[in-house]
JSON list of C-alpha atoms in Angstrom, two decimals:
[
{"chain": "B", "resi": 336, "resn": "MET", "atom": "CA", "xyz": [80.97, 12.55, 25.61]},
{"chain": "B", "resi": 337, "resn": "LYS", "atom": "CA", "xyz": [82.27, 9.36, 23.52]},
{"chain": "B", "resi": 338, "resn": "SER", "atom": "CA", "xyz": [78.88, 7.68, 22.15]},
{"chain": "B", "resi": 339, "resn": "THR", "atom": "CA", "xyz": [80.27, 4.49, 23.60]},
{"chain": "B", "resi": 340, "resn": "THR", "atom": "CA", "xyz": [81.42, 5.78, 27.10]},
{"chain": "B", "resi": 341, "resn": "GLU", "atom": "CA", "xyz": [77.17, 6.85, 27.26]},
{"chain": "B", "resi": 342, "resn": "ILE", "atom": "CA", "xyz": [75.94, 3.09, 26.50]},
{"chain": "B", "resi": 343, "resn": "ALA", "atom": "CA", "xyz": [78.56, 1.61, 28.07]},
{"chain": "B", "resi": 344, "resn": "ASN", "atom": "CA", "xyz": [76.89, 3.83, 31.81]},
{"chain": "B", "resi": 345, "resn": "ARG", "atom": "CA", "xyz": [73.61, 3.23, 30.19]},
{"chain": "B", "resi": 346, "resn": "PHE", "atom": "CA", "xyz": [74.85, -0.57, 30.64]},
{"chain": "B", "resi": 347, "resn": "ARG", "atom": "CA", "xyz": [75.85, -0.13, 33.63]},
{"chain": "B", "resi": 348, "resn": "GLU", "atom": "CA", "xyz": [72.89, 1.85, 35.61]},
{"chain": "B", "resi": 349, "resn": "VAL", "atom": "CA", "xyz": [70.41, -1.15, 34.66]},
{"chain": "B", "resi": 350, "resn": "ILE", "atom": "CA", "xyz": [73.17, -3.31, 36.06]},
{"chain": "B", "resi": 351, "resn": "LEU", "atom": "CA", "xyz": [75.09, -1.72, 38.87]},
{"chain": "B", "resi": 352, "resn": "ASN", "atom": "CA", "xyz": [74.03, 1.00, 39.69]},
{"chain": "B", "resi": 353, "resn": "GLY", "atom": "CA", "xyz": [71.34, 3.36, 38.21]},
{"chain": "B", "resi": 354, "resn": "THR", "atom": "CA", "xyz": [67.98, 4.42, 39.09]},
{"chain": "B", "resi": 355, "resn": "TRP", "atom": "CA", "xyz": [67.02, 6.54, 36.35]},
{"chain": "B", "resi": 356, "resn": "ILE", "atom": "CA", "xyz": [65.11, 4.27, 34.28]},
{"chain": "B", "resi": 357, "resn": "ALA", "atom": "CA", "xyz": [63.59, 1.57, 36.45]},
{"chain": "B", "resi": 358, "resn": "ASN", "atom": "CA", "xyz": [64.08, 3.77, 39.67]},
{"chain": "B", "resi": 359, "resn": "THR", "atom": "CA", "xyz": [66.94, 0.75, 40.53]},
{"chain": "B", "resi": 360, "resn": "ASN", "atom": "CA", "xyz": [68.79, -2.11, 39.43]},
{"chain": "B", "resi": 361, "resn": "PHE", "atom": "CA", "xyz": [70.20, -5.52, 39.42]},
{"chain": "B", "resi": 362, "resn": "LYS", "atom": "CA", "xyz": [72.52, -4.93, 41.83]},
{"chain": "B", "resi": 363, "resn": "ASP", "atom": "CA", "xyz": [70.06, -2.92, 44.29]},
{"chain": "B", "resi": 364, "resn": "GLN", "atom": "CA", "xyz": [67.81, -5.69, 43.16]},
{"chain": "B", "resi": 365, "resn": "LEU", "atom": "CA", "xyz": [70.01, -9.42, 44.49]},
{"chain": "B", "resi": 366, "resn": "GLU", "atom": "CA", "xyz": [73.08, -8.13, 46.47]},
{"chain": "B", "resi": 367, "resn": "ASN", "atom": "CA", "xyz": [71.70, -8.46, 49.70]},
{"chain": "B", "resi": 368, "resn": "LEU", "atom": "CA", "xyz": [68.72, -11.14, 48.61]},
{"chain": "B", "resi": 369, "resn": "ASP", "atom": "CA", "xyz": [68.39, -14.61, 50.31]},
{"chain": "B", "resi": 370, "resn": "TRP", "atom": "CA", "xyz": [69.37, -17.57, 48.39]},
{"chain": "B", "resi": 371, "resn": "LYS", "atom": "CA", "xyz": [66.49, -19.48, 49.52]},
{"chain": "B", "resi": 372, "resn": "ILE", "atom": "CA", "xyz": [64.12, -16.23, 47.86]},
{"chain": "B", "resi": 373, "resn": "ALA", "atom": "CA", "xyz": [66.21, -16.03, 44.71]},
{"chain": "B", "resi": 374, "resn": "VAL", "atom": "CA", "xyz": [65.67, -20.32, 43.74]},
{"chain": "B", "resi": 375, "resn": "SER", "atom": "CA", "xyz": [61.83, -19.84, 45.30]},
{"chain": "B", "resi": 376, "resn": "PRO", "atom": "CA", "xyz": [59.01, -20.54, 42.13]},
{"chain": "B", "resi": 377, "resn": "VAL", "atom": "CA", "xyz": [56.28, -18.42, 41.94]},
{"chain": "B", "resi": 378, "resn": "GLN", "atom": "CA", "xyz": [53.68, -20.45, 39.84]},
{"chain": "B", "resi": 379, "resn": "ASN", "atom": "CA", "xyz": [55.31, -21.41, 36.15]},
{"chain": "B", "resi": 380, "resn": "LEU", "atom": "CA", "xyz": [57.30, -18.36, 36.12]},
{"chain": "B", "resi": 381, "resn": "ASN", "atom": "CA", "xyz": [61.39, -18.25, 36.44]},
{"chain": "B", "resi": 382, "resn": "THR", "atom": "CA", "xyz": [62.65, -17.34, 39.56]},
{"chain": "B", "resi": 383, "resn": "ILE", "atom": "CA", "xyz": [64.83, -14.27, 40.42]},
{"chain": "B", "resi": 384, "resn": "ALA", "atom": "CA", "xyz": [68.10, -16.62, 40.59]},
{"chain": "B", "resi": 385, "resn": "VAL", "atom": "CA", "xyz": [67.31, -18.03, 36.83]},
{"chain": "B", "resi": 386, "resn": "LEU", "atom": "CA", "xyz": [66.49, -14.81, 35.34]},
{"chain": "B", "resi": 387, "resn": "ALA", "atom": "CA", "xyz": [69.69, -12.69, 36.76]},
{"chain": "B", "resi": 388, "resn": "GLN", "atom": "CA", "xyz": [71.92, -15.92, 35.59]},
{"chain": "B", "resi": 389, "resn": "HIS", "atom": "CA", "xyz": [70.08, -15.75, 31.88]},
{"chain": "B", "resi": 390, "resn": "ILE", "atom": "CA", "xyz": [71.49, -12.05, 31.74]},
{"chain": "B", "resi": 391, "resn": "HIS", "atom": "CA", "xyz": [74.72, -13.18, 33.06]},
{"chain": "B", "resi": 392, "resn": "TYR", "atom": "CA", "xyz": [74.89, -15.24, 29.73]},
{"chain": "B", "resi": 393, "resn": "TYR", "atom": "CA", "xyz": [74.01, -13.38, 27.84]},
{"chain": "B", "resi": 394, "resn": "VAL", "atom": "CA", "xyz": [76.47, -10.56, 29.14]},
{"chain": "B", "resi": 395, "resn": "LYS", "atom": "CA", "xyz": [79.65, -13.01, 29.21]},
{"chain": "B", "resi": 396, "resn": "GLY", "atom": "CA", "xyz": [78.92, -14.60, 26.22]},
{"chain": "B", "resi": 397, "resn": "ILE", "atom": "CA", "xyz": [78.94, -11.31, 24.38]},
{"chain": "B", "resi": 398, "resn": "ASN", "atom": "CA", "xyz": [81.92, -10.48, 26.42]},
{"chain": "B", "resi": 399, "resn": "GLN", "atom": "CA", "xyz": [83.73, -13.25, 24.98]},
{"chain": "B", "resi": 400, "resn": "VAL", "atom": "CA", "xyz": [83.23, -11.90, 21.77]},
{"chain": "B", "resi": 401, "resn": "PHE", "atom": "CA", "xyz": [84.20, -8.18, 22.86]},
{"chain": "B", "resi": 402, "resn": "ASN", "atom": "CA", "xyz": [87.45, -10.07, 23.27]},
{"chain": "B", "resi": 403, "resn": "GLY", "atom": "CA", "xyz": [87.88, -11.43, 20.25]},
{"chain": "B", "resi": 404, "resn": "GLY", "atom": "CA", "xyz": [86.44, -14.62, 20.46]},
{"chain": "B", "resi": 405, "resn": "THR", "atom": "CA", "xyz": [83.83, -16.25, 18.84]},
{"chain": "B", "resi": 406, "resn": "LEU", "atom": "CA", "xyz": [80.12, -16.02, 19.44]},
{"chain": "B", "resi": 407, "resn": "ASP", "atom": "CA", "xyz": [78.80, -19.18, 21.61]},
{"chain": "B", "resi": 408, "resn": "ILE", "atom": "CA", "xyz": [75.54, -18.55, 23.09]},
{"chain": "B", "resi": 409, "resn": "LYS", "atom": "CA", "xyz": [72.53, -19.61, 21.96]},
{"chain": "B", "resi": 410, "resn": "ASP", "atom": "CA", "xyz": [69.01, -18.96, 23.18]},
{"chain": "B", "resi": 411, "resn": "LYS", "atom": "CA", "xyz": [68.14, -22.35, 23.71]},
{"chain": "B", "resi": 412, "resn": "PHE", "atom": "CA", "xyz": [70.33, -22.71, 26.04]},
{"chain": "B", "resi": 413, "resn": "SER", "atom": "CA", "xyz": [70.16, -19.45, 27.95]},
{"chain": "B", "resi": 414, "resn": "PHE", "atom": "CA", "xyz": [67.49, -20.54, 31.05]},
{"chain": "B", "resi": 415, "resn": "ASP", "atom": "CA", "xyz": [69.83, -24.34, 31.39]},
{"chain": "B", "resi": 416, "resn": "PHE", "atom": "CA", "xyz": [71.76, -23.51, 35.17]},
{"chain": "B", "resi": 417, "resn": "PRO", "atom": "CA", "xyz": [72.37, -25.77, 36.83]},
{"chain": "B", "resi": 418, "resn": "PRO", "atom": "CA", "xyz": [70.20, -25.32, 40.37]},
{"chain": "B", "resi": 419, "resn": "ILE", "atom": "CA", "xyz": [71.72, -22.33, 43.15]},
{"chain": "B", "resi": 420, "resn": "GLN", "atom": "CA", "xyz": [72.17, -24.47, 46.71]},
{"chain": "B", "resi": 421, "resn": "SER", "atom": "CA", "xyz": [73.71, -22.22, 49.38]},
{"chain": "B", "resi": 422, "resn": "GLN", "atom": "CA", "xyz": [74.44, -18.56, 49.57]},
{"chain": "B", "resi": 423, "resn": "GLU", "atom": "CA", "xyz": [78.07, -19.17, 49.02]},
{"chain": "B", "resi": 424, "resn": "GLN", "atom": "CA", "xyz": [76.87, -20.23, 45.45]},
{"chain": "B", "resi": 425, "resn": "TRP", "atom": "CA", "xyz": [74.43, -17.15, 45.11]},
{"chain": "B", "resi": 426, "resn": "ASN", "atom": "CA", "xyz": [77.35, -14.65, 46.57]},
{"chain": "B", "resi": 427, "resn": "THR", "atom": "CA", "xyz": [79.42, -16.10, 44.07]},
{"chain": "B", "resi": 428, "resn": "PHE", "atom": "CA", "xyz": [77.48, -15.72, 41.24]},
{"chain": "B", "resi": 429, "resn": "LEU", "atom": "CA", "xyz": [76.66, -12.51, 42.34]},
{"chain": "B", "resi": 430, "resn": "ASN", "atom": "CA", "xyz": [80.15, -11.52, 42.21]},
{"chain": "B", "resi": 431, "resn": "LYS", "atom": "CA", "xyz": [81.62, -12.91, 39.09]},
{"chain": "B", "resi": 432, "resn": "PHE", "atom": "CA", "xyz": [77.66, -10.78, 37.41]},
{"chain": "B", "resi": 433, "resn": "TRP", "atom": "CA", "xyz": [79.00, -7.76, 38.84]},
{"chain": "B", "resi": 434, "resn": "ASN", "atom": "CA", "xyz": [82.34, -8.31, 37.68]},
{"chain": "B", "resi": 435, "resn": "ASP", "atom": "CA", "xyz": [81.52, -9.90, 33.76]},
{"chain": "B", "resi": 436, "resn": "ALA", "atom": "CA", "xyz": [79.40, -6.64, 34.01]},
{"chain": "B", "resi": 437, "resn": "GLU", "atom": "CA", "xyz": [81.42, -4.39, 34.66]},
{"chain": "B", "resi": 438, "resn": "HIS", "atom": "CA", "xyz": [84.44, -5.56, 32.33]},
{"chain": "B", "resi": 439, "resn": "PHE", "atom": "CA", "xyz": [81.56, -5.59, 29.61]},
{"chain": "B", "resi": 440, "resn": "ALA", "atom": "CA", "xyz": [80.79, -1.66, 30.11]},
{"chain": "B", "resi": 441, "resn": "SER", "atom": "CA", "xyz": [84.88, -1.38, 29.81]},
{"chain": "B", "resi": 442, "resn": "LEU", "atom": "CA", "xyz": [84.90, -2.91, 26.74]},
{"chain": "B", "resi": 443, "resn": "VAL", "atom": "CA", "xyz": [82.61, -0.88, 25.47]},
{"chain": "B", "resi": 444, "resn": "GLU", "atom": "CA", "xyz": [83.78, 2.58, 26.78]},
{"chain": "B", "resi": 445, "resn": "GLN", "atom": "CA", "xyz": [87.04, 1.51, 25.06]},
{"chain": "B", "resi": 446, "resn": "MET", "atom": "CA", "xyz": [86.23, 0.69, 22.47]},
{"chain": "B", "resi": 447, "resn": "PRO", "atom": "CA", "xyz": [85.64, 3.78, 18.89]},
{"chain": "B", "resi": 448, "resn": "ASP", "atom": "CA", "xyz": [82.92, 5.07, 18.31]},
{"chain": "B", "resi": 449, "resn": "GLU", "atom": "CA", "xyz": [82.88, 3.88, 14.89]},
{"chain": "B", "resi": 450, "resn": "LYS", "atom": "CA", "xyz": [83.20, -0.07, 16.41]},
{"chain": "B", "resi": 451, "resn": "LEU", "atom": "CA", "xyz": [79.31, 0.68, 17.22]},
{"chain": "B", "resi": 452, "resn": "ASP", "atom": "CA", "xyz": [78.39, 0.61, 13.41]},
{"chain": "B", "resi": 453, "resn": "GLU", "atom": "CA", "xyz": [80.05, -2.34, 12.66]},
{"chain": "B", "resi": 454, "resn": "GLY", "atom": "CA", "xyz": [78.56, -5.19, 12.18]},
{"chain": "B", "resi": 455, "resn": "PHE", "atom": "CA", "xyz": [78.73, -7.65, 15.18]},
{"chain": "B", "resi": 456, "resn": "VAL", "atom": "CA", "xyz": [79.79, -10.98, 14.30]},
{"chain": "B", "resi": 457, "resn": "ASP", "atom": "CA", "xyz": [77.84, -12.16, 11.31]},
{"chain": "B", "resi": 458, "resn": "VAL", "atom": "CA", "xyz": [75.25, -8.93, 9.50]},
{"chain": "B", "resi": 459, "resn": "LYS", "atom": "CA", "xyz": [72.24, -11.20, 10.28]},
{"chain": "B", "resi": 460, "resn": "TYR", "atom": "CA", "xyz": [73.29, -10.10, 14.14]},
{"chain": "B", "resi": 461, "resn": "GLY", "atom": "CA", "xyz": [73.23, -6.04, 13.27]},
{"chain": "B", "resi": 462, "resn": "THR", "atom": "CA", "xyz": [75.68, -3.65, 14.17]},
{"chain": "B", "resi": 463, "resn": "TYR", "atom": "CA", "xyz": [77.27, -3.95, 17.61]},
{"chain": "B", "resi": 464, "resn": "LYS", "atom": "CA", "xyz": [75.15, -0.64, 18.96]},
{"chain": "B", "resi": 465, "resn": "ARG", "atom": "CA", "xyz": [72.24, -3.30, 18.16]},
{"chain": "B", "resi": 466, "resn": "ASN", "atom": "CA", "xyz": [74.07, -5.66, 19.95]},
{"chain": "B", "resi": 467, "resn": "ILE", "atom": "CA", "xyz": [74.73, -3.81, 23.12]},
{"chain": "B", "resi": 468, "resn": "GLU", "atom": "CA", "xyz": [71.66, -1.49, 22.94]},
{"chain": "B", "resi": 469, "resn": "ALA", "atom": "CA", "xyz": [69.09, -4.68, 22.56]},
{"chain": "B", "resi": 470, "resn": "MET", "atom": "CA", "xyz": [71.66, -6.79, 25.80]},
{"chain": "B", "resi": 471, "resn": "ILE", "atom": "CA", "xyz": [70.47, -3.26, 27.38]},
{"chain": "B", "resi": 472, "resn": "GLU", "atom": "CA", "xyz": [66.85, -3.21, 26.75]},
{"chain": "B", "resi": 473, "resn": "HIS", "atom": "CA", "xyz": [66.64, -6.96, 27.57]},
{"chain": "B", "resi": 474, "resn": "SER", "atom": "CA", "xyz": [68.32, -6.59, 30.87]},
{"chain": "B", "resi": 475, "resn": "TYR", "atom": "CA", "xyz": [65.49, -3.74, 31.98]},
{"chain": "B", "resi": 476, "resn": "TYR", "atom": "CA", "xyz": [62.45, -6.19, 30.58]},
{"chain": "B", "resi": 477, "resn": "HIS", "atom": "CA", "xyz": [63.60, -8.81, 32.85]},
{"chain": "B", "resi": 478, "resn": "LEU", "atom": "CA", "xyz": [65.30, -6.27, 36.00]},
{"chain": "B", "resi": 479, "resn": "GLY", "atom": "CA", "xyz": [61.12, -5.31, 35.58]},
{"chain": "B", "resi": 480, "resn": "GLN", "atom": "CA", "xyz": [60.50, -9.32, 36.33]},
{"chain": "B", "resi": 481, "resn": "THR", "atom": "CA", "xyz": [62.68, -9.94, 38.73]},
{"chain": "B", "resi": 482, "resn": "VAL", "atom": "CA", "xyz": [61.36, -6.47, 40.81]},
{"chain": "B", "resi": 483, "resn": "LEU", "atom": "CA", "xyz": [58.03, -8.35, 40.63]},
{"chain": "B", "resi": 484, "resn": "ILE", "atom": "CA", "xyz": [58.65, -11.22, 41.64]},
{"chain": "B", "resi": 485, "resn": "LYS", "atom": "CA", "xyz": [61.08, -10.74, 44.52]},
{"chain": "B", "resi": 486, "resn": "LYS", "atom": "CA", "xyz": [57.22, -8.86, 45.44]},
{"chain": "B", "resi": 487, "resn": "LEU", "atom": "CA", "xyz": [55.33, -11.59, 45.25]},
{"chain": "B", "resi": 488, "resn": "LEU", "atom": "CA", "xyz": [57.98, -13.17, 47.62]},
{"chain": "B", "resi": 489, "resn": "MET", "atom": "CA", "xyz": [58.33, -11.18, 50.14]}
]
């Protein structure tokens, strides 16, 4: 199996369909979640909705690079989102999240393995492999937070 296929499947595991590492994934945690729970605050923690939007922000931004565009995402804006105010808005966001995540995985899968060792946009950002793996690790970090916040709310 190609390395890019393996890493794409690892990304799918955390967002869309896996249970091997955390025994769950974002889709499993969020798909049937009522929007009111998703936007409910717990003390000074980020809401489930904000955590999901945060991960999506990076997926979408990296997709832009994978599609030949510029790297426009900035950490300082990665938690700035308009509030979700209905189940329809929540469902629309989730569909976009799932679609963009699958697109991310597909773009990684289509890369030649050699691309993984190339510089990502600028040498200061490391390689494609480092950035893809960081996306996976970052997603697991916030998946863990999501699971804990959900347990506190339900």
